[in-house]
Amino acid sequence: MSGRAGIDADIKRCASVRQCVAVAPEYFSPNGEGGRVRILQSSVPPEDFDLVDEAVESCPMQVLGLHPAAPDSAS
Amino acid sequence: MNLQDAPHVDDIDVSALGIEASKCPWATHGQLRERGPVLTHPRPGGLGYVVTGYEDVLAAFQEPAFSKDPNTIDEQFPEVSAGAKRAGFALTTSGSSHLLNTDPPNHTRLRRLVMRAFTPRRIQSLRPRIQEIVDGLLDELQEQETPDLIEDFAFQLSITMICELLGVPSEDRADFRVWSVASTTPPRKDDDLNRQVEAQKALQDYLAAHIVRRRAELAQSDAAEPADILSAMIAARDENDDNLNDSELVGMAFLLLIAGHETTVGLIGTMAHRLATLPDQRELLLQDPDLIENAVEEFLRFEGAVQRSTLRVAMEDLVIADTRIPAGSVVSMLLGSANHDPRKFENPDEVDITRDTTGHVAFGQGIHFCLGAPLARAEAQIAIGTLLRRFPGYELAVSEDELRYARTVIRALVGLPVHLKPQKATAAL
């Protein structure tokens, strides 16, 4: 149990607004398929929870989520 | 790759009168799509380019070489910006910087700051208040014989929300409404243009003074969460402690009105109109009120208030759909056409509130995606959901032929008179 959280995304609904990229460029890239956003790393350490949470919250399509990693998950 | 020049269209009316104000914009859009994915058409001050097909509209939204910044455009293509100003592009060029007249990186900074005031979670918290306003308006309307759902319902809801979001005190609201209506009513004669410019000036002066006042009040207050969206925008700071200056706040407040008022009226009006005339769709919603979220998305797709994107200017020679778009071209994406492209949506000209609406472009796409989308969605869901729950049998009080659309770039009915509780018994007399 690392206390990390995971980013999940329903990328097919992404509208390429790239608000998440502006907020947390370490986690989101604008270079996904069809101009959609691509997740660079889905595992988030506690010190970045606020930042990623802001990115998740900022998505007007509500495509993103930040969830506690399952206790037995690998990372 | 064989590049082509865009076919020129001068026998189909691509103006607001031919599209936004027509009975069936999708018929015009269908004709345009058949002519080609990118077309030129006459517009005031020169040629305009429109993109018609769904996939090509998406590609255009991703194009970084488009600019919306009048200063950038003016520097490189002064003749384009002079033409655009004459044609009424002035709405997005007036005064201060805001989201629709900036490019990255300025736009990125502004959007990140104002976004905090518009997150879906924040808008969610406004729902009880929206419900209260809707309930109050419907209480009044049920006393009337033939209320107008545009004037007395959609318009009132939209302007009341905007006043509250901006924290406009009740004693100023009458003036505010007069300026707002005059500012957003498109000019038809030279006189109107002067009146519009004067109203915009009055509104901007009011907003400037109002923002100074709110900023001072906010400094005195120790509330943890700013009460209205204007205060949230005043308080917004990024990690570098950057914030919006007064001029940018005026621009944003002004944009909220310009981009958010008539469009919301249009969406609510469209839904109230179509649900009155499509009994099968209304029945679906009455049976399953949870369908309201998808119904709003379907009506956005089918008949969104914004049928064409705001204008962009190509800052270099571009190619979209194998078609040349020369530097300096004024380009717009036909959102209504993309949303009725049969290659994307099956039976696109039919309303089906149960269909998969994923990917519709009624709010645009990319970095200029409508900031107010969560608010528009919440207002439409609550307004139409409540209208149907309380008055499931409401009917048009005029024939459909008598309905008229505003002659503007926003698709919105001018009026929608209804009977909320039709006297079914009259037929039996």
Coordinates of C-alpha atoms in Angstrom, one line a residue:
Chain A
M1 CA 0.0 0.0 0.0
S2 CA 1.7 3.1 -1.3
G3 CA -1.1 5.6 -0.5
R4 CA -1.0 6.6 -4.1
A5 CA -4.1 7.4 -6.2
G6 CA -5.0 6.5 -9.8
I7 CA -6.3 8.6 -12.6
D8 CA -9.0 7.1 -14.8
A9 CA -10.5 8.6 -17.9
D10 CA -13.3 8.0 -20.4
I11 CA -11.1 9.3 -23.2
K12 CA -13.6 8.8 -26.0
R13 CA -15.6 11.7 -24.5
C14 CA -12.6 14.0 -24.3
A15 CA -13.3 17.3 -26.1
S16 CA -9.6 18.3 -26.3
V17 CA -10.2 21.3 -24.1
R18 CA -6.8 20.6 -22.6
Q19 CA -7.6 22.3 -19.3
C20 CA -6.0 19.3 -17.5
V21 CA -2.8 19.8 -19.6
A22 CA -2.6 23.4 -18.6
V23 CA -3.0 22.5 -14.9
A24 CA -0.9 19.3 -14.7
P25 CA 1.3 18.9 -17.7
E26 CA 3.3 16.2 -15.9
Y27 CA 0.3 14.0 -16.0
F28 CA -1.6 14.9 -19.2
S29 CA -0.3 15.4 -22.7
P30 CA -2.3 17.1 -25.6
N31 CA -0.9 14.6 -28.1
G32 CA -3.4 11.7 -27.9
E33 CA -5.2 10.2 -30.8
G34 CA -7.4 12.6 -32.7
G35 CA -6.1 15.6 -30.6
R36 CA -7.5 14.0 -27.5
V37 CA -5.6 14.1 -24.2
R38 CA -3.3 11.3 -23.3
I39 CA -2.5 10.3 -19.7
L40 CA 1.3 10.3 -19.2
Q41 CA 1.2 8.6 -15.8
S42 CA -1.8 7.4 -14.0
S43 CA -0.3 6.8 -10.6
V44 CA -0.3 9.9 -8.4
P45 CA 1.7 10.3 -5.2
P46 CA 0.0 12.1 -2.3
E47 CA 2.0 15.3 -2.8
D48 CA 0.3 15.7 -6.2
F49 CA -3.2 15.0 -5.1
D50 CA -4.3 18.6 -5.0
L51 CA -2.8 19.4 -8.4
V52 CA -4.3 16.4 -10.1
D53 CA -7.6 16.9 -8.4
E54 CA -7.7 20.5 -9.8
A55 CA -7.0 19.0 -13.3
V56 CA -9.8 16.5 -12.8
E57 CA -12.2 19.1 -11.5
S58 CA -11.4 21.5 -14.4
C59 CA -12.6 19.1 -17.1
P60 CA -15.8 20.5 -18.5
M61 CA -16.7 17.1 -19.9
Q62 CA -16.1 15.4 -16.6
V63 CA -14.1 12.8 -18.3
L64 CA -11.4 12.4 -15.6
G65 CA -11.5 10.8 -12.2
L66 CA -8.9 10.4 -9.4
H67 CA -9.5 7.3 -7.2
P68 CA -7.6 5.7 -4.4
A69 CA -5.6 2.9 -5.8
A70 CA -6.9 -0.6 -4.8
P71 CA -5.0 -1.7 -1.7
D72 CA -3.6 -4.8 -3.5
S73 CA -2.8 -3.1 -6.8
A74 CA 0.7 -3.3 -8.0
S75 CA 1.6 0.4 -8.0
Chain B
M1 CA -1.7 14.4 -52.1
N2 CA -3.9 16.3 -54.5
L3 CA -4.8 19.6 -53.0
Q4 CA -7.9 21.4 -54.2
D5 CA -9.3 24.9 -53.9
A6 CA -12.5 25.3 -51.9
P7 CA -15.6 25.3 -54.1
H8 CA -17.3 28.6 -54.0
V9 CA -21.0 28.8 -52.9
D10 CA -23.0 31.8 -53.8
D11 CA -26.4 30.2 -54.5
I12 CA -27.0 29.0 -51.0
D13 CA -27.5 31.6 -48.2
V14 CA -24.7 30.8 -45.7
S15 CA -25.6 33.9 -43.6
A16 CA -27.5 33.8 -40.3
L17 CA -30.7 34.3 -42.2
G18 CA -30.1 31.3 -44.3
I19 CA -29.1 29.1 -41.4
E20 CA -29.8 30.3 -37.9
A21 CA -33.1 32.0 -38.8
S22 CA -34.4 29.3 -41.1
K23 CA -37.0 26.6 -40.3
C24 CA -34.6 23.8 -41.1
P25 CA -30.9 24.7 -40.8
W26 CA -30.1 21.0 -41.3
A27 CA -31.5 21.1 -44.8
T28 CA -29.1 24.0 -45.7
H29 CA -26.3 22.2 -43.9
G30 CA -27.0 19.0 -45.9
Q31 CA -26.7 20.9 -49.2
L32 CA -23.5 22.6 -48.1
R33 CA -21.9 19.2 -47.0
E34 CA -22.7 17.9 -50.5
R35 CA -20.7 20.7 -52.1
G36 CA -17.6 19.9 -50.2
P37 CA -15.8 19.6 -46.8
V38 CA -14.5 23.2 -47.1
L39 CA -16.3 25.9 -49.0
T40 CA -15.9 29.6 -49.7
H41 CA -18.8 32.0 -49.6
P42 CA -19.3 35.8 -49.9
R43 CA -19.2 37.6 -46.6
P44 CA -18.9 41.3 -45.8
G45 CA -15.4 42.5 -46.5
G46 CA -14.4 39.5 -48.7
L47 CA -14.6 35.7 -48.8
G48 CA -15.4 33.5 -45.9
Y49 CA -14.5 29.9 -45.4
V50 CA -16.7 27.3 -43.8
V51 CA -15.9 23.7 -42.8
T52 CA -18.8 21.4 -43.1
G53 CA -18.0 17.7 -42.3
Y54 CA -17.8 16.3 -38.8
E55 CA -14.2 14.9 -39.0
D56 CA -12.9 18.0 -40.7
V57 CA -14.6 20.3 -38.2
L58 CA -12.8 18.3 -35.5
A59 CA -9.5 18.7 -37.4
A60 CA -10.1 22.5 -37.7
F61 CA -10.7 22.8 -34.0
Q62 CA -7.2 21.3 -33.4
E63 CA -5.5 23.7 -35.8
P64 CA -3.0 25.8 -33.8
A65 CA -2.4 28.2 -36.7
F66 CA -5.8 29.8 -36.3
S67 CA -5.9 33.1 -34.3
K68 CA -8.8 34.8 -32.5
D69 CA -6.7 37.7 -31.2
P70 CA -7.6 40.9 -33.0
N71 CA -4.2 42.4 -32.3
T72 CA -2.3 39.5 -33.8
I73 CA -4.7 39.5 -36.8
D74 CA -4.4 43.2 -37.2
E75 CA -0.6 43.2 -37.3
Q76 CA -0.4 40.6 -40.0
F77 CA -3.6 41.1 -42.0
P78 CA -4.8 44.6 -41.4
E79 CA -7.3 44.4 -44.3
V80 CA -8.9 41.3 -42.8
S81 CA -9.5 42.9 -39.4
A82 CA -10.8 46.1 -41.0
G83 CA -13.3 44.1 -42.9
A84 CA -14.2 42.1 -39.8
K85 CA -14.8 45.2 -37.8
R86 CA -17.2 46.5 -40.4
A87 CA -19.0 43.2 -40.4
G88 CA -19.7 43.3 -36.6
F89 CA -16.8 41.2 -35.4
A90 CA -16.6 44.1 -32.9
L91 CA -18.5 42.1 -30.3
T92 CA -15.4 40.0 -29.6
T93 CA -12.9 42.8 -30.2
S94 CA -14.4 45.5 -27.9
G95 CA -12.6 46.5 -24.8
S96 CA -10.6 44.1 -22.7
S97 CA -9.0 40.7 -23.3
H98 CA -11.2 37.7 -22.7
L99 CA -11.4 34.0 -23.7
L100 CA -12.8 34.7 -27.2
N101 CA -10.2 37.3 -28.3
T102 CA -7.0 35.7 -27.1
D103 CA -4.7 32.8 -28.3
P104 CA -2.3 30.7 -26.2
P105 CA -0.4 31.4 -24.1
N106 CA -2.6 34.4 -23.0
H107 CA -5.7 32.3 -23.4
T108 CA -4.3 29.4 -21.4
R109 CA -3.6 31.7 -18.5
L110 CA -7.0 33.4 -18.6
R111 CA -8.9 30.2 -19.0
R112 CA -7.0 28.5 -16.1
L113 CA -7.9 31.4 -13.8
V114 CA -11.6 31.7 -14.7
M115 CA -12.1 27.9 -15.0
R116 CA -12.0 27.7 -11.2
A117 CA -15.3 29.7 -11.1
F118 CA -16.9 27.4 -13.7
T119 CA -16.0 23.8 -12.6
P120 CA -18.8 21.3 -12.9
R121 CA -18.7 20.9 -9.1
R122 CA -19.2 24.6 -8.6
I123 CA -22.1 24.7 -11.1
Q124 CA -23.6 21.6 -9.4
S125 CA -23.8 23.7 -6.2
L126 CA -26.0 26.2 -8.0
R127 CA -28.7 23.7 -8.9
P128 CA -30.9 24.3 -5.9
R129 CA -31.0 28.0 -6.7
I130 CA -31.7 27.3 -10.4
Q131 CA -34.6 25.1 -9.3
E132 CA -36.0 27.8 -7.0
I133 CA -36.0 30.4 -9.9
V134 CA -37.6 27.9 -12.3
D135 CA -40.3 27.0 -9.7
G136 CA -41.0 30.7 -9.1
L137 CA -41.3 31.5 -12.8
L138 CA -43.6 28.6 -13.4
D139 CA -45.8 29.6 -10.4
E140 CA -46.3 32.9 -12.1
L141 CA -46.8 31.5 -15.6
Q142 CA -49.5 29.1 -14.6
E143 CA -51.8 32.0 -13.8
Q144 CA -51.5 33.2 -17.4
E145 CA -53.6 32.1 -20.3
T146 CA -50.9 32.0 -23.0
P147 CA -47.5 32.5 -21.4
D148 CA -44.5 33.0 -23.7
L149 CA -41.9 30.4 -22.8
I150 CA -39.2 32.5 -24.4
E151 CA -39.9 35.9 -22.9
D152 CA -41.4 34.9 -19.6
F153 CA -39.5 31.7 -18.8
A154 CA -36.2 31.1 -20.7
F155 CA -35.2 34.7 -20.9
Q156 CA -36.1 35.4 -17.3
L157 CA -34.2 32.4 -16.0
S158 CA -31.1 33.1 -18.0
I159 CA -30.9 36.8 -17.1
T160 CA -31.7 36.2 -13.5
M161 CA -28.9 33.6 -13.2
I162 CA -26.4 36.0 -14.9
C163 CA -27.3 38.8 -12.5
E164 CA -26.9 36.5 -9.6
L165 CA -23.6 35.0 -10.9
L166 CA -22.3 38.5 -11.3
G167 CA -23.7 39.6 -7.9
V168 CA -25.6 42.5 -9.5
P169 CA -27.7 44.0 -6.6
S170 CA -31.5 43.9 -7.1
E171 CA -31.8 47.7 -7.4
D172 CA -29.4 47.7 -10.4
R173 CA -31.0 44.8 -12.2
A174 CA -33.5 46.9 -14.3
D175 CA -30.7 49.0 -15.8
F176 CA -28.5 45.9 -16.2
R177 CA -31.2 44.1 -18.2
V178 CA -31.9 47.1 -20.5
W179 CA -28.1 47.4 -21.3
S180 CA -27.8 43.6 -21.7
V181 CA -30.6 43.3 -24.1
A182 CA -29.4 46.3 -26.1
S183 CA -25.8 45.0 -26.1
T184 CA -26.7 41.5 -27.3
T185 CA -29.4 42.5 -29.9
P186 CA -27.7 42.6 -33.2
P187 CA -27.9 45.8 -35.2
R188 CA -30.0 45.9 -38.3
K189 CA -29.7 49.6 -39.1
D190 CA -26.9 52.2 -38.5
D191 CA -29.1 53.6 -35.6
D192 CA -29.1 50.2 -34.0
L193 CA -25.4 49.9 -34.2
N194 CA -25.0 53.2 -32.3
R195 CA -27.5 52.0 -29.7
Q196 CA -25.7 48.7 -29.3
V197 CA -22.3 50.4 -28.9
E198 CA -23.7 52.9 -26.4
A199 CA -25.3 50.1 -24.4
Q200 CA -22.1 48.1 -24.4
K201 CA -20.2 51.1 -23.2
A202 CA -22.8 51.7 -20.4
L203 CA -22.6 48.0 -19.4
Q204 CA -18.8 48.0 -19.4
D205 CA -18.7 51.2 -17.3
Y206 CA -21.2 49.6 -14.9
L207 CA -19.2 46.4 -14.7
A208 CA -15.9 48.2 -14.1
A209 CA -17.4 50.1 -11.1
H210 CA -19.2 47.0 -9.9
I211 CA -16.0 45.0 -9.9
V212 CA -14.1 47.6 -7.9
R213 CA -17.0 47.6 -5.4
R214 CA -17.1 43.8 -5.2
R215 CA -13.3 43.6 -4.8
A216 CA -13.5 46.0 -1.8
E217 CA -16.4 44.0 -0.2
L218 CA -14.5 40.8 -0.7
A219 CA -11.5 42.2 1.1
Q220 CA -13.8 42.9 4.1
S221 CA -15.5 39.6 4.1
D222 CA -14.0 36.5 5.7
A223 CA -16.3 33.9 3.9
A224 CA -14.3 30.9 2.9
E225 CA -16.1 30.3 -0.4
P226 CA -16.9 33.3 -2.6
A227 CA -20.7 33.6 -3.0
D228 CA -20.9 34.4 -6.7
I229 CA -19.0 33.6 -9.8
L230 CA -17.7 37.2 -10.2
S231 CA -16.3 37.0 -6.6
A232 CA -14.8 33.6 -7.4
M233 CA -13.1 35.1 -10.5
I234 CA -11.9 38.1 -8.4
A235 CA -10.5 35.7 -5.8
A236 CA -9.0 33.2 -8.3
R237 CA -5.2 32.9 -8.1
D238 CA -2.9 30.3 -9.7
E239 CA 0.1 28.8 -8.0
N240 CA 2.3 31.8 -9.1
D241 CA -0.2 34.1 -7.3
D242 CA -1.3 35.4 -10.7
N243 CA -4.8 36.8 -10.8
L244 CA -7.2 38.5 -13.2
N245 CA -6.9 42.3 -13.3
D246 CA -9.9 44.6 -13.4
S247 CA -9.9 45.0 -17.2
E248 CA -9.8 41.2 -17.6
L249 CA -12.6 40.8 -15.1
V250 CA -14.8 43.3 -17.1
G251 CA -14.0 41.3 -20.2
M252 CA -15.0 38.0 -18.6
A253 CA -18.2 39.4 -17.1
F254 CA -19.1 40.9 -20.4
L255 CA -18.4 37.6 -22.1
L256 CA -20.6 35.7 -19.7
L257 CA -23.4 37.9 -20.9
I258 CA -22.6 37.9 -24.6
A259 CA -21.9 34.2 -24.8
G260 CA -24.2 32.9 -22.2
H261 CA -27.5 34.7 -22.3
E262 CA -29.1 34.3 -25.7
T263 CA -27.6 30.8 -26.2
T264 CA -29.2 29.5 -23.0
V265 CA -32.5 31.1 -24.0
G266 CA -32.2 29.4 -27.4
L267 CA -31.5 26.0 -26.0
I268 CA -34.4 26.1 -23.5
G269 CA -36.7 27.5 -26.2
T270 CA -35.7 24.7 -28.7
M271 CA -36.4 22.0 -26.2
A272 CA -39.7 23.4 -25.1
H273 CA -40.7 23.8 -28.8
R274 CA -39.6 20.4 -30.0
L275 CA -41.0 18.5 -27.0
A276 CA -44.4 20.1 -27.6
T277 CA -44.4 18.8 -31.1
L278 CA -42.7 15.4 -30.8
P279 CA -45.1 13.4 -28.6
D280 CA -43.1 10.2 -28.7
Q281 CA -40.0 12.0 -27.3
R282 CA -42.0 13.8 -24.6
E283 CA -43.6 10.4 -23.6
L284 CA -40.1 8.9 -23.3
L285 CA -39.1 11.7 -20.9
L286 CA -42.3 11.5 -18.9
Q287 CA -41.8 7.8 -18.5
D288 CA -38.1 8.2 -17.5
P289 CA -37.3 11.7 -16.2
D290 CA -33.6 10.6 -15.8
L291 CA -33.4 10.8 -19.6
I292 CA -33.3 14.6 -19.2
E293 CA -29.5 14.7 -19.2
N294 CA -29.2 12.9 -22.5
A295 CA -32.2 14.8 -23.9
V296 CA -30.4 18.0 -23.4
E297 CA -27.3 16.6 -25.2
E298 CA -29.5 15.4 -28.1
F299 CA -31.2 18.8 -28.6
L300 CA -27.8 20.4 -28.4
R301 CA -26.8 18.1 -31.2
F302 CA -30.0 18.4 -33.2
E303 CA -30.5 22.2 -32.9
G304 CA -27.9 23.9 -30.8
A305 CA -28.2 27.6 -30.4
V306 CA -24.7 28.0 -31.9
Q307 CA -24.9 26.7 -35.4
R308 CA -21.5 28.0 -36.4
S309 CA -18.3 28.5 -34.5
T310 CA -17.0 32.0 -33.7
L311 CA -14.6 33.2 -36.4
R312 CA -10.9 32.4 -36.7
V313 CA -8.3 33.7 -39.0
A314 CA -5.7 31.5 -40.6
M315 CA -2.3 32.9 -39.8
E316 CA -0.5 30.8 -42.4
D317 CA -1.5 28.8 -45.5
L318 CA -3.4 25.8 -44.2
V319 CA -4.8 22.5 -45.6
I320 CA -8.0 21.1 -44.2
A321 CA -9.7 18.1 -45.9
D322 CA -7.1 18.4 -48.7
T323 CA -8.4 21.9 -49.4
R324 CA -6.2 25.0 -49.4
I325 CA -7.1 27.7 -46.9
P326 CA -4.8 30.7 -47.7
A327 CA -3.2 32.8 -44.9
G328 CA -5.5 35.6 -43.9
S329 CA -8.8 33.6 -44.5
V330 CA -11.7 34.1 -42.1
V331 CA -12.8 30.6 -41.2
S332 CA -15.8 29.2 -39.3
M333 CA -16.8 25.7 -38.5
L334 CA -20.5 24.8 -39.2
L335 CA -21.3 23.0 -35.9
G336 CA -24.9 22.3 -37.0
S337 CA -23.6 20.6 -40.1
A338 CA -21.1 18.5 -38.2
N339 CA -23.8 17.5 -35.8
H340 CA -26.0 16.4 -38.7
D341 CA -23.3 14.6 -40.6
P342 CA -24.7 11.1 -41.4
R343 CA -21.1 9.7 -41.3
K344 CA -21.1 10.4 -37.6
F345 CA -24.8 10.3 -36.4
E346 CA -27.3 7.8 -37.9
N347 CA -30.6 9.4 -39.0
P348 CA -29.1 12.8 -38.0
D349 CA -32.2 14.8 -38.9
E350 CA -34.4 12.9 -36.4
V351 CA -34.6 13.6 -32.7
D352 CA -33.9 10.6 -30.5
I353 CA -33.3 11.4 -26.9
T354 CA -32.0 7.9 -26.2
R355 CA -29.3 8.0 -28.9
D356 CA -25.5 8.0 -28.1
T357 CA -24.7 11.7 -28.5
T358 CA -21.1 11.4 -27.6
G359 CA -18.9 13.6 -29.7
H360 CA -21.5 16.3 -30.6
V361 CA -19.8 19.6 -31.1
A362 CA -22.6 22.0 -30.0
F363 CA -20.2 23.5 -27.4
G364 CA -17.3 23.5 -29.8
Q365 CA -14.2 21.5 -29.2
G366 CA -10.6 22.2 -28.2
I367 CA -9.2 25.1 -26.2
H368 CA -12.2 27.4 -26.9
F369 CA -14.8 24.7 -25.8
C370 CA -17.7 26.6 -24.1
L371 CA -16.7 27.5 -20.6
G372 CA -20.3 27.8 -19.6
A373 CA -21.3 24.4 -20.8
P374 CA -21.9 22.9 -17.3
L375 CA -24.1 25.9 -16.5
A376 CA -26.1 25.7 -19.7
R377 CA -26.6 22.0 -19.2
A378 CA -27.8 22.5 -15.6
E379 CA -30.2 25.3 -16.5
A380 CA -31.7 23.4 -19.5
Q381 CA -32.0 20.1 -17.5
I382 CA -33.8 21.8 -14.6
A383 CA -36.0 24.2 -16.7
I384 CA -37.3 21.5 -19.1
G385 CA -37.4 18.7 -16.5
T386 CA -39.5 20.9 -14.2
L387 CA -41.7 22.2 -17.1
L388 CA -42.6 18.6 -18.1
R389 CA -43.1 17.4 -14.5
R390 CA -45.5 20.2 -13.7
F391 CA -47.2 20.6 -17.0
P392 CA -46.9 17.3 -18.9
G393 CA -49.6 18.2 -21.4
Y394 CA -48.5 21.7 -22.3
E395 CA -49.2 22.6 -25.9
L396 CA -48.2 25.3 -28.4
A397 CA -50.8 28.1 -28.4
V398 CA -50.0 29.0 -32.0
S399 CA -49.4 26.9 -35.1
E400 CA -45.8 25.9 -35.8
D401 CA -45.9 28.0 -39.0
E402 CA -46.2 31.1 -36.9
L403 CA -43.0 30.5 -34.9
R404 CA -40.1 32.8 -35.9
Y405 CA -36.4 32.6 -35.3
A406 CA -34.3 35.6 -34.4
R407 CA -32.4 37.0 -37.3
T408 CA -29.1 36.7 -35.5
V409 CA -26.1 34.4 -35.3
I410 CA -27.7 32.7 -32.3
R411 CA -30.5 30.2 -33.2
A412 CA -33.4 31.2 -30.9
L413 CA -37.1 31.5 -31.3
V414 CA -38.5 35.0 -30.9
G415 CA -41.5 33.7 -29.0
L416 CA -43.1 30.5 -27.9
P417 CA -46.7 31.0 -26.7
V418 CA -48.1 27.9 -25.0
H419 CA -51.1 26.7 -23.0
L420 CA -49.6 25.1 -19.9
K421 CA -52.8 23.3 -19.0
P422 CA -54.8 22.7 -22.2
Q423 CA -58.5 22.3 -21.6
K424 CA -58.8 18.8 -23.1
A425 CA -62.5 18.8 -22.2
T426 CA -63.4 21.5 -24.8
A427 CA -63.3 18.9 -27.6
A428 CA -66.1 17.0 -25.9
L429 CA -68.4 20.0 -25.5

